[in-house]
PDB file of C-alpha atoms in Angstrom:
ATOM      1  CA  MET A   1      -0.043  -0.012  -0.033  1.00  0.00           C
ATOM      2  CA  THR A   2       2.766   2.442   0.697  1.00  0.00           C
ATOM      3  CA  THR A   3       4.296   1.767  -2.540  1.00  0.00           C
ATOM      4  CA  GLU A   4       1.058   2.464  -4.270  1.00  0.00           C
ATOM      5  CA  THR A   5       0.494   5.657  -2.220  1.00  0.00           C
ATOM      6  CA  ASN A   6       3.970   6.911  -3.109  1.00  0.00           C
ATOM      7  CA  SER A   7       3.549   6.273  -6.787  1.00  0.00           C
ATOM      8  CA  VAL A   8       0.190   8.099  -6.752  1.00  0.00           C
ATOM      9  CA  LEU A   9       1.843  11.003  -4.880  1.00  0.00           C
ATOM     10  CA  ASN A  10       4.757  11.021  -7.336  1.00  0.00           C
ATOM     11  CA  SER A  11       2.338  10.983 -10.235  1.00  0.00           C
ATOM     12  CA  PHE A  12       0.491  13.895  -8.771  1.00  0.00           C
ATOM     13  CA  LYS A  13       3.724  15.890  -8.234  1.00  0.00           C
ATOM     14  CA  GLU A  14       4.825  15.156 -11.798  1.00  0.00           C
ATOM     15  CA  ALA A  15       1.483  16.236 -13.233  1.00  0.00           C
ATOM     16  CA  PHE A  16       1.620  19.615 -11.383  1.00  0.00           C
ATOM     17  CA  ALA A  17       5.274  20.177 -11.832  1.00  0.00           C
ATOM     18  CA  PRO A  18       4.780  22.796 -14.584  1.00  0.00           C
ATOM     19  CA  VAL A  19       2.323  24.733 -12.390  1.00  0.00           C
ATOM     20  CA  THR A  20       4.754  24.569  -9.468  1.00  0.00           C
ATOM     21  CA  GLU A  21       7.604  25.930 -11.617  1.00  0.00           C
ATOM     22  CA  ALA A  22       5.492  28.659 -13.102  1.00  0.00           C
ATOM     23  CA  PHE A  23       4.445  29.780  -9.587  1.00  0.00           C
ATOM     24  CA  LYS A  24       8.123  29.833  -8.402  1.00  0.00           C
ATOM     25  CA  SER A  25       9.148  32.050 -11.365  1.00  0.00           C
ATOM     26  CA  PHE A  26       6.083  34.257 -10.845  1.00  0.00           C
ATOM     27  CA  GLN A  27       7.123  34.882  -7.210  1.00  0.00           C
ATOM     28  CA  SER A  28      10.590  36.068  -8.358  1.00  0.00           C
ATOM     29  CA  LEU A  29       9.255  38.209 -11.217  1.00  0.00           C
ATOM     30  CA  GLU A  30      10.455  41.830 -10.771  1.00  0.00           C
ATOM     31  CA  VAL A  31       8.217  44.826 -11.256  1.00  0.00           C
ATOM     32  CA  PRO A  32       9.913  47.495 -13.355  1.00  0.00           C
ATOM     33  CA  GLU A  33      10.796  50.754 -11.715  1.00  0.00           C
ATOM     34  CA  ALA A  34       8.534  52.806 -14.048  1.00  0.00           C
ATOM     35  CA  ALA A  35       5.530  50.643 -13.090  1.00  0.00           C
ATOM     36  CA  ARG A  36       6.210  51.147  -9.469  1.00  0.00           C
ATOM     37  CA  GLU A  37       6.597  54.978  -9.813  1.00  0.00           C
ATOM     38  CA  PHE A  38       3.389  55.068 -11.904  1.00  0.00           C
ATOM     39  CA  VAL A  39       1.448  53.336  -9.105  1.00  0.00           C
ATOM     40  CA  LYS A  40       2.926  55.576  -6.489  1.00  0.00           C
ATOM     41  CA  LYS A  41       2.076  58.704  -8.513  1.00  0.00           C
ATOM     42  CA  GLN A  42      -1.440  57.487  -9.064  1.00  0.00           C
ATOM     43  CA  ALA A  43      -1.825  56.746  -5.406  1.00  0.00           C
ATOM     44  CA  GLU A  44      -0.657  60.179  -4.290  1.00  0.00           C
ATOM     45  CA  THR A  45      -2.960  61.815  -6.834  1.00  0.00           C
ATOM     46  CA  ALA A  46      -5.915  59.829  -5.538  1.00  0.00           C
ATOM     47  CA  LYS A  47      -4.918  60.740  -2.020  1.00  0.00           C
ATOM     48  CA  GLU A  48      -4.829  64.471  -2.903  1.00  0.00           C
ATOM     49  CA  ARG A  49      -8.212  64.228  -4.611  1.00  0.00           C
ATOM     50  CA  ALA A  50      -9.690  62.469  -1.655  1.00  0.00           C
ATOM     51  CA  ALA A  51      -8.411  65.234   0.668  1.00  0.00           C
ATOM     52  CA  ASP A  52      -9.863  67.897  -1.622  1.00  0.00           C
ATOM     53  CA  PHE A  53     -13.157  65.989  -1.872  1.00  0.00           C
ATOM     54  CA  TYR A  54     -13.166  65.737   2.026  1.00  0.00           C
ATOM     55  CA  ALA A  55     -12.536  69.487   2.350  1.00  0.00           C
ATOM     56  CA  GLY A  56     -15.273  70.294  -0.070  1.00  0.00           C
ATOM     57  CA  SER A  57     -17.679  68.052   1.658  1.00  0.00           C
ATOM     58  CA  GLU A  58     -16.838  69.622   5.035  1.00  0.00           C
ATOM     59  CA  LYS A  59     -17.491  73.030   3.543  1.00  0.00           C
ATOM     60  CA  ALA A  60     -20.838  71.834   2.134  1.00  0.00           C
ATOM     61  CA  SER A  61     -21.757  70.398   5.415  1.00  0.00           C
ATOM     62  CA  GLU A  62     -21.036  73.724   7.120  1.00  0.00           C
ATOM     63  CA  VAL A  63     -23.261  75.549   4.554  1.00  0.00           C
ATOM     64  CA  ILE A  64     -26.030  73.086   5.097  1.00  0.00           C
ATOM     65  CA  GLU A  65     -25.731  73.277   8.876  1.00  0.00           C
ATOM     66  CA  SER A  66     -25.796  77.069   8.842  1.00  0.00           C
ATOM     67  CA  ALA A  67     -28.869  77.056   6.383  1.00  0.00           C
ATOM     68  CA  VAL A  68     -30.739  74.538   8.468  1.00  0.00           C
ATOM     69  CA  THR A  69     -30.001  76.393  11.708  1.00  0.00           C
ATOM     70  CA  GLY A  70     -31.322  79.564  10.138  1.00  0.00           C
ATOM     71  CA  SER A  71     -34.404  77.731   8.841  1.00  0.00           C
ATOM     72  CA  VAL A  72     -35.095  76.222  12.189  1.00  0.00           C
ATOM     73  CA  SER A  73     -34.843  79.597  13.847  1.00  0.00           C
ATOM     74  CA  GLU A  74     -37.252  81.102  11.317  1.00  0.00           C
ATOM     75  CA  VAL A  75     -39.671  78.277  11.653  1.00  0.00           C
ATOM     76  CA  ALA A  76     -39.615  78.802  15.502  1.00  0.00           C
ATOM     77  CA  LYS A  77     -40.160  82.494  14.994  1.00  0.00           C
ATOM     78  CA  ILE A  78     -43.110  81.831  12.622  1.00  0.00           C
ATOM     79  CA  GLY A  79     -44.568  79.324  15.128  1.00  0.00           C
ATOM     80  CA  ARG A  80     -44.423  81.809  17.967  1.00  0.00           C
ATOM     81  CA  THR A  81     -45.972  84.542  15.744  1.00  0.00           C
ATOM     82  CA  ILE A  82     -48.851  82.182  14.842  1.00  0.00           C
ATOM     83  CA  GLN A  83     -49.338  81.357  18.543  1.00  0.00           C
ATOM     84  CA  GLN A  84     -49.475  85.052  19.415  1.00  0.00           C
ATOM     85  CA  ALA A  85     -52.001  85.724  16.608  1.00  0.00           C
ATOM     86  CA  ILE A  86     -54.179  82.934  17.907  1.00  0.00           C
ATOM     87  CA  TYR A  87     -54.044  84.206  21.396  1.00  0.00           C
ATOM     88  CA  GLN A  88     -54.822  87.794  20.205  1.00  0.00           C
ATOM     89  CA  ASP A  89     -57.829  86.413  18.170  1.00  0.00           C
ATOM     90  CA  ALA A  90     -59.116  84.573  21.241  1.00  0.00           C
ATOM     91  CA  GLU A  91     -58.826  87.742  23.325  1.00  0.00           C
ATOM     92  CA  ALA A  92     -60.611  89.779  20.699  1.00  0.00           C
ATOM     93  CA  PHE A  93     -63.377  87.181  20.454  1.00  0.00           C
ATOM     94  CA  PHE A  94     -63.996  87.129  24.225  1.00  0.00           C
ATOM     95  CA  ALA A  95     -63.865  90.918  24.343  1.00  0.00           C
ATOM     96  CA  GLY A  96     -66.404  90.997  21.527  1.00  0.00           C
ATOM     97  CA  VAL A  97     -68.749  88.519  23.346  1.00  0.00           C
ATOM     98  CA  ASP A  98     -68.370  90.686  26.462  1.00  0.00           C
ATOM     99  CA  LYS A  99     -69.363  93.848  24.498  1.00  0.00           C
ATOM    100  CA  LEU A 100     -72.265  92.046  22.757  1.00  0.00           C
ATOM    101  CA  ALA A 101     -73.546  90.831  26.195  1.00  0.00           C
ATOM    102  CA  SER A 102     -73.629  94.491  27.360  1.00  0.00           C
ATOM    103  CA  ALA A 103     -75.719  95.633  24.388  1.00  0.00           C
ATOM    104  CA  LYS A 104     -79.084  97.017  25.490  1.00  0.00           C
ATOM    105  CA  SER A 105     -80.781  96.842  22.173  1.00  0.00           C
ATOM    106  CA  ILE A 106     -80.778  94.883  18.836  1.00  0.00           C
ATOM    107  CA  ASN A 107     -79.395  97.888  17.005  1.00  0.00           C
ATOM    108  CA  GLU A 108     -76.622  98.271  19.482  1.00  0.00           C
ATOM    109  CA  ALA A 109     -75.728  94.574  19.090  1.00  0.00           C
ATOM    110  CA  VAL A 110     -75.687  94.856  15.368  1.00  0.00           C
ATOM    111  CA  GLN A 111     -73.508  97.932  15.635  1.00  0.00           C
ATOM    112  CA  ILE A 112     -71.089  96.087  17.936  1.00  0.00           C
ATOM    113  CA  GLN A 113     -71.035  93.102  15.791  1.00  0.00           C
ATOM    114  CA  SER A 114     -70.280  95.294  12.749  1.00  0.00           C
ATOM    115  CA  ASP A 115     -67.461  97.081  14.488  1.00  0.00           C
ATOM    116  CA  LEU A 116     -65.964  93.762  15.570  1.00  0.00           C
ATOM    117  CA  LEU A 117     -66.089  92.301  12.116  1.00  0.00           C
ATOM    118  CA  ARG A 118     -64.510  95.515  10.706  1.00  0.00           C
ATOM    119  CA  ALA A 119     -61.672  95.330  13.275  1.00  0.00           C
ATOM    120  CA  GLN A 120     -61.123  91.648  12.578  1.00  0.00           C
ATOM    121  CA  GLY A 121     -60.954  92.346   8.841  1.00  0.00           C
ATOM    122  CA  GLU A 122     -58.402  95.047   9.414  1.00  0.00           C
ATOM    123  CA  THR A 123     -56.391  92.664  11.509  1.00  0.00           C
ATOM    124  CA  ILE A 124     -56.532  90.003   8.843  1.00  0.00           C
ATOM    125  CA  VAL A 125     -55.309  92.395   6.222  1.00  0.00           C
ATOM    126  CA  SER A 126     -52.603  93.730   8.406  1.00  0.00           C
ATOM    127  CA  ARG A 127     -51.313  90.217   9.157  1.00  0.00           C
ATOM    128  CA  ALA A 128     -51.527  89.271   5.494  1.00  0.00           C
ATOM    129  CA  LYS A 129     -49.459  92.326   4.515  1.00  0.00           C
ATOM    130  CA  ALA A 130     -46.878  91.685   7.314  1.00  0.00           C
ATOM    131  CA  SER A 131     -46.688  87.979   6.285  1.00  0.00           C
ATOM    132  CA  SER A 132     -46.167  88.679   2.626  1.00  0.00           C
ATOM    133  CA  GLU A 133     -43.386  91.212   3.444  1.00  0.00           C
ATOM    134  CA  TYR A 134     -41.816  88.703   5.906  1.00  0.00           C
ATOM    135  CA  LEU A 135     -41.969  85.883   3.399  1.00  0.00           C
ATOM    136  CA  GLY A 136     -40.575  88.067   0.632  1.00  0.00           C
ATOM    137  CA  LYS A 137     -37.662  89.063   2.860  1.00  0.00           C
ATOM    138  CA  LEU A 138     -37.037  85.406   3.780  1.00  0.00           C
ATOM    139  CA  VAL A 139     -37.048  84.238   0.174  1.00  0.00           C
ATOM    140  CA  SER A 140     -34.703  87.028  -0.994  1.00  0.00           C
ATOM    141  CA  GLU A 141     -32.341  86.413   1.910  1.00  0.00           C
ATOM    142  CA  GLY A 142     -32.508  82.707   1.497  1.00  0.00           C
ATOM    143  CA  ALA A 143     -31.803  82.971  -2.208  1.00  0.00           C
ATOM    144  CA  LYS A 144     -28.864  85.249  -1.603  1.00  0.00           C
ATOM    145  CA  ASN A 145     -27.479  82.956   1.210  1.00  0.00           C
ATOM    146  CA  ALA A 146     -27.844  79.930  -1.086  1.00  0.00           C
ATOM    147  CA  GLN A 147     -26.034  81.685  -3.897  1.00  0.00           C
ATOM    148  CA  ASP A 148     -23.266  82.801  -1.559  1.00  0.00           C
ATOM    149  CA  ASN A 149     -22.943  79.414   0.046  1.00  0.00           C
ATOM    150  CA  PHE A 150     -22.848  77.562  -3.261  1.00  0.00           C
ATOM    151  CA  ALA A 151     -20.211  80.037  -4.418  1.00  0.00           C
ATOM    152  CA  LYS A 152     -18.135  79.388  -1.398  1.00  0.00           C
ATOM    153  CA  VAL A 153     -18.460  75.570  -1.884  1.00  0.00           C
ATOM    154  CA  TYR A 154     -17.718  75.774  -5.625  1.00  0.00           C
ATOM    155  CA  ASN A 155     -14.728  78.047  -5.204  1.00  0.00           C
ATOM    156  CA  LYS A 156     -13.235  75.756  -2.534  1.00  0.00           C
ATOM    157  CA  THR A 157     -13.644  72.540  -4.627  1.00  0.00           C
ATOM    158  CA  ALA A 158     -12.787  73.938  -7.982  1.00  0.00           C
TER     159      ALA A 158
END
């Protein structure tokens, strides 16, 4: 049995001898200096581009963070303004109910109601005007900030 095993093993070694020789020569194969320099140069260029990309992405993140921070602040301001308007409307409503309750005649009640509706209409018009001015200001400032921020990012990465 050992003789048979040895002969099978020797046959196997002989069959794969060319592959073994080729692998040994491949291991000792030298890479030309020009190829090594090319790889080093390409790696350095890729490293520089990665650093530039990282710097650009950091700048873009800063721009986004400042824009989002400003937006959150404006949303909070708008929310507070809406809350204040709702409170003022509730106060006006209860004051109107109190005035109507003090009316001594139908004509007086109609006059009070008419005055209340006119005051409410003036308030709505005033709020609409203030809102449109505020939104116009936000849009123009937002567009200018976006333009400035994109210019900063583009100039840094270009």
